[in-house]
mmCIF file of C-alpha atoms in Angstrom:
data_model
loop_
_atom_site.group_PDB
_atom_site.id
_atom_site.type_symbol
_atom_site.label_atom_id
_atom_site.label_comp_id
_atom_site.label_asym_id
_atom_site.label_seq_id
_atom_site.Cartn_x
_atom_site.Cartn_y
_atom_site.Cartn_z
ATOM 1 C CA ALA A 10 17.516 -13.513 -21.454
ATOM 2 C CA ILE A 11 15.124 -11.668 -19.120
ATOM 3 C CA ARG A 12 13.216 -10.114 -22.012
ATOM 4 C CA ARG A 13 13.008 -13.526 -23.744
ATOM 5 C CA ALA A 14 11.545 -14.992 -20.545
ATOM 6 C CA CYS A 15 9.053 -12.106 -20.446
ATOM 7 C CA ARG A 16 7.892 -12.857 -23.943
ATOM 8 C CA ALA A 17 7.509 -16.482 -22.910
ATOM 9 C CA GLY A 18 5.176 -15.352 -20.106
ATOM 10 C CA HIS A 19 7.329 -15.925 -17.029
ATOM 11 C CA LYS A 20 5.688 -13.822 -14.278
ATOM 12 C CA LEU A 21 8.832 -13.128 -12.229
ATOM 13 C CA ALA A 22 10.710 -12.062 -15.330
ATOM 14 C CA ARG A 23 7.871 -9.659 -16.233
ATOM 15 C CA ILE A 24 8.078 -8.049 -12.793
ATOM 16 C CA TYR A 25 11.871 -7.851 -13.048
ATOM 17 C CA ASP A 26 11.594 -6.280 -16.488
ATOM 18 C CA LEU A 27 8.982 -3.808 -15.220
ATOM 19 C CA VAL A 28 11.255 -2.660 -12.408
ATOM 20 C CA LEU A 29 14.389 -2.462 -14.552
ATOM 21 C CA GLY A 30 12.454 -0.840 -17.369
ATOM 22 C CA GLY A 31 11.804 2.216 -15.217
ATOM 23 C CA ALA A 32 8.044 1.893 -14.873
ATOM 24 C CA LEU A 33 8.369 2.846 -11.226
ATOM 25 C CA MET A 34 9.581 6.325 -12.042
ATOM 26 C CA LEU A 35 6.839 8.829 -11.379
ATOM 27 C CA GLY A 36 6.937 10.295 -14.861
ATOM 28 C CA ALA A 37 6.753 6.931 -16.632
ATOM 29 C CA PRO A 38 3.823 6.374 -18.957
ATOM 30 C CA SER A 39 1.273 3.867 -17.784
ATOM 31 C CA ALA A 40 -1.269 1.704 -19.562
ATOM 32 C CA PHE A 41 -3.685 2.335 -16.694
ATOM 33 C CA SER A 42 -5.999 5.163 -17.683
ATOM 34 C CA THR A 43 -7.264 8.045 -15.571
ATOM 35 C CA ALA A 44 -10.830 6.818 -16.144
ATOM 36 C CA ASP A 45 -9.924 3.410 -14.682
ATOM 37 C CA ALA A 46 -8.289 5.052 -11.655
ATOM 38 C CA ALA A 47 -11.441 7.102 -11.021
ATOM 39 C CA SER A 48 -13.582 3.963 -10.769
ATOM 40 C CA ARG A 49 -15.187 3.389 -7.394
ATOM 41 C CA ASP A 50 -14.138 -0.292 -7.481
ATOM 42 C CA VAL A 51 -10.459 0.281 -8.259
ATOM 43 C CA LEU A 52 -9.499 0.019 -4.554
ATOM 44 C CA MET A 53 -11.631 -3.039 -3.753
ATOM 45 C CA GLY A 54 -9.698 -6.033 -2.476
ATOM 46 C CA CYS A 55 -6.479 -6.361 -0.535
ATOM 47 C CA TRP A 56 -3.226 -4.469 -1.055
ATOM 48 C CA GLU A 57 0.147 -5.229 0.511
ATOM 49 C CA GLN A 58 3.190 -3.130 1.266
ATOM 50 C CA ALA A 59 6.320 -4.951 2.417
ATOM 51 C CA SER A 60 9.877 -4.244 3.438
ATOM 52 C CA HIS A 61 12.311 -7.112 3.411
ATOM 53 C CA ALA A 62 14.387 -8.473 6.253
ATOM 54 C CA PRO A 63 17.783 -6.796 6.479
ATOM 55 C CA LEU A 64 20.923 -8.808 5.814
ATOM 56 C CA VAL A 65 22.341 -7.753 9.198
ATOM 57 C CA LYS A 66 20.673 -7.278 12.562
ATOM 58 C CA PRO A 67 18.708 -3.991 12.417
ATOM 59 C CA GLN A 68 19.695 -0.985 14.506
ATOM 60 C CA GLN A 69 17.510 0.003 17.439
ATOM 61 C CA GLY A 70 14.308 1.598 16.096
ATOM 62 C CA GLU A 71 14.595 0.058 12.601
ATOM 63 C CA GLU A 72 11.808 -2.302 11.569
ATOM 64 C CA TRP A 73 10.857 -4.482 8.630
ATOM 65 C CA GLY A 74 7.692 -6.376 7.839
ATOM 66 C CA SER A 75 4.471 -6.071 5.908
ATOM 67 C CA ARG A 76 1.043 -4.569 6.108
ATOM 68 C CA SER A 77 -2.112 -5.305 4.197
ATOM 69 C CA TRP A 78 -5.148 -3.130 3.730
ATOM 70 C CA CYS A 79 -8.350 -4.803 2.544
ATOM 71 C CA PHE A 80 -10.869 -2.328 1.148
ATOM 72 C CA ARG A 81 -14.453 -3.507 1.462
ATOM 73 C CA THR A 82 -17.803 -2.015 0.496
ATOM 74 C CA ARG A 83 -19.462 0.892 2.320
ATOM 75 C CA GLY A 84 -16.181 2.493 3.366
ATOM 76 C CA ARG A 85 -14.930 -0.372 5.527
ATOM 77 C CA MET A 86 -11.266 -1.382 5.605
ATOM 78 C CA ALA A 87 -9.405 -4.095 7.522
ATOM 79 C CA SER A 88 -5.678 -3.827 8.201
ATOM 80 C CA PHE A 89 -3.196 -6.585 9.020
ATOM 81 C CA ASN A 90 0.310 -5.698 10.186
ATOM 82 C CA PHE A 91 3.471 -7.670 10.901
ATOM 83 C CA ALA A 92 6.691 -5.967 12.008
ATOM 84 C CA CYS A 93 10.060 -7.169 13.244
ATOM 85 C CA GLY A 94 12.875 -5.235 14.823
ATOM 86 C CA ARG A 95 15.937 -5.769 16.910
ATOM 87 C CA ASP A 96 13.931 -7.231 19.811
ATOM 88 C CA GLY A 97 11.568 -9.574 17.926
ATOM 89 C CA CYS A 98 8.341 -9.509 15.953
ATOM 90 C CA ASP A 99 4.773 -8.411 16.531
ATOM 91 C CA GLY A 100 1.505 -8.554 14.625
ATOM 92 C CA TRP A 101 -1.784 -6.686 14.949
ATOM 93 C CA ASP A 102 -4.900 -5.957 12.971
ATOM 94 C CA GLY A 103 -7.624 -3.358 12.944
ATOM 95 C CA ALA A 104 -10.875 -2.182 11.414
ATOM 96 C CA TRP A 105 -10.990 1.290 9.874
ATOM 97 C CA ARG A 106 -13.113 3.554 7.706
ATOM 98 C CA TYR A 107 -12.121 5.097 4.402
ATOM 99 C CA ARG A 108 -13.506 7.529 1.816
ATOM 100 C CA TRP A 109 -12.558 7.336 -1.860
ATOM 101 C CA ARG A 110 -12.967 10.517 -3.901
ATOM 102 C CA PRO A 111 -10.515 9.962 -6.798
ATOM 103 C CA PRO A 112 -7.677 10.684 -6.674
ATOM 104 C CA ILE A 113 -7.942 11.313 -2.888
ATOM 105 C CA LEU A 114 -8.147 8.494 -0.352
ATOM 106 C CA SER A 115 -9.128 9.550 3.175
ATOM 107 C CA LEU A 116 -8.353 7.138 6.010
ATOM 108 C CA SER A 117 -9.775 7.222 9.524
ATOM 109 C CA ASP A 118 -7.148 7.418 12.240
ATOM 110 C CA VAL A 119 -6.693 8.310 15.883
ATOM 111 C CA GLU A 120 -4.471 11.220 16.854
ATOM 112 C CA THR A 121 -2.941 11.473 20.319
ATOM 113 C CA SER A 122 -2.672 14.894 21.945
ATOM 114 C CA ALA A 123 0.736 16.467 22.575
ATOM 115 C CA ASP A 124 0.528 15.619 26.284
ATOM 116 C CA GLY A 125 -0.323 11.986 25.456
ATOM 117 C CA LYS A 126 -3.518 12.035 27.517
ATOM 118 C CA GLY A 127 -6.209 12.569 24.909
ATOM 119 C CA GLN A 128 -7.168 11.037 21.599
ATOM 120 C CA SER A 129 -9.370 12.269 18.801
ATOM 121 C CA LYS A 130 -10.590 10.794 15.532
ATOM 122 C CA VAL A 131 -9.131 12.369 12.396
ATOM 123 C CA TRP A 132 -9.166 11.755 8.642
ATOM 124 C CA ARG A 133 -5.800 11.458 6.876
ATOM 125 C CA ARG A 134 -5.897 12.442 3.196
ATOM 126 C CA CYS A 135 -3.583 10.868 0.610
ATOM 127 C CA ARG A 136 -3.298 11.359 -3.121
ATOM 128 C CA VAL A 137 -3.289 7.954 -4.853
ATOM 129 C CA GLN A 138 -1.348 7.311 -8.031
ATOM 130 C CA PHE A 139 -2.029 4.040 -9.820
ATOM 131 C CA LEU A 140 1.022 2.895 -11.728
ATOM 132 C CA THR A 141 -0.976 -0.113 -13.005
ATOM 133 C CA LYS A 142 -4.315 -1.565 -11.908
ATOM 134 C CA ASP A 143 -2.434 -3.694 -9.353
ATOM 135 C CA TRP A 144 0.236 -1.211 -8.227
ATOM 136 C CA MET A 145 -0.482 2.019 -6.367
ATOM 137 C CA GLN A 146 1.461 4.637 -4.464
ATOM 138 C CA LEU A 147 0.231 7.026 -1.757
ATOM 139 C CA GLN A 148 1.499 10.596 -1.965
ATOM 140 C CA ASP A 149 1.281 13.817 0.034
ATOM 141 C CA CYS A 150 0.298 12.175 3.310
ATOM 142 C CA GLU A 151 1.615 10.666 6.534
ATOM 143 C CA GLN A 152 1.928 7.196 4.986
ATOM 144 C CA SER A 153 4.908 5.543 3.355
ATOM 145 C CA SER A 154 5.329 6.311 -0.343
ATOM 146 C CA GLU A 155 6.549 2.747 -0.974
ATOM 147 C CA PRO A 156 4.366 0.982 -3.575
ATOM 148 C CA TRP A 157 1.330 -1.117 -2.660
ATOM 149 C CA ILE A 158 0.754 -4.318 -4.648
ATOM 150 C CA ARG A 159 -2.730 -5.810 -5.063
ATOM 151 C CA LYS A 160 -2.905 -9.273 -3.515
ATOM 152 C CA PRO A 161 -4.488 -11.952 -5.693
ATOM 153 C CA SER A 162 -8.075 -12.777 -4.711
ATOM 154 C CA ARG A 163 -8.601 -16.298 -3.446
#
């Protein structure tokens, strides 16, 4: 029934079929070419990464929520974050810099010294794998490896 709905063009069924079909496995073939992934514009727009609310109250230190990164021209990026935990929810945003040298994405960040008194600007490097043109995963870096989904432009 799911595959019939996919053929009929039902968007949710297509996503369901994609997930069950194993396209999320790292070795799965993709219709998205290496040449497309190397394009300077492939990152442009907003991407979202989300974790869903737990069915039971989370343990202390566990969080769920979402974050969006909006890549703009000239290496500018805006971030929007929303997180909930045992004691409530919080939201924050920020403005950052990025460098895109396919397949490496470098993100500006602030690192706090071991004693907690000093801060310095650093660049965090991540390898980016595009599973499709609207689905990417960051690898080999200090970011979550959960997939990022491109948000539709308005």
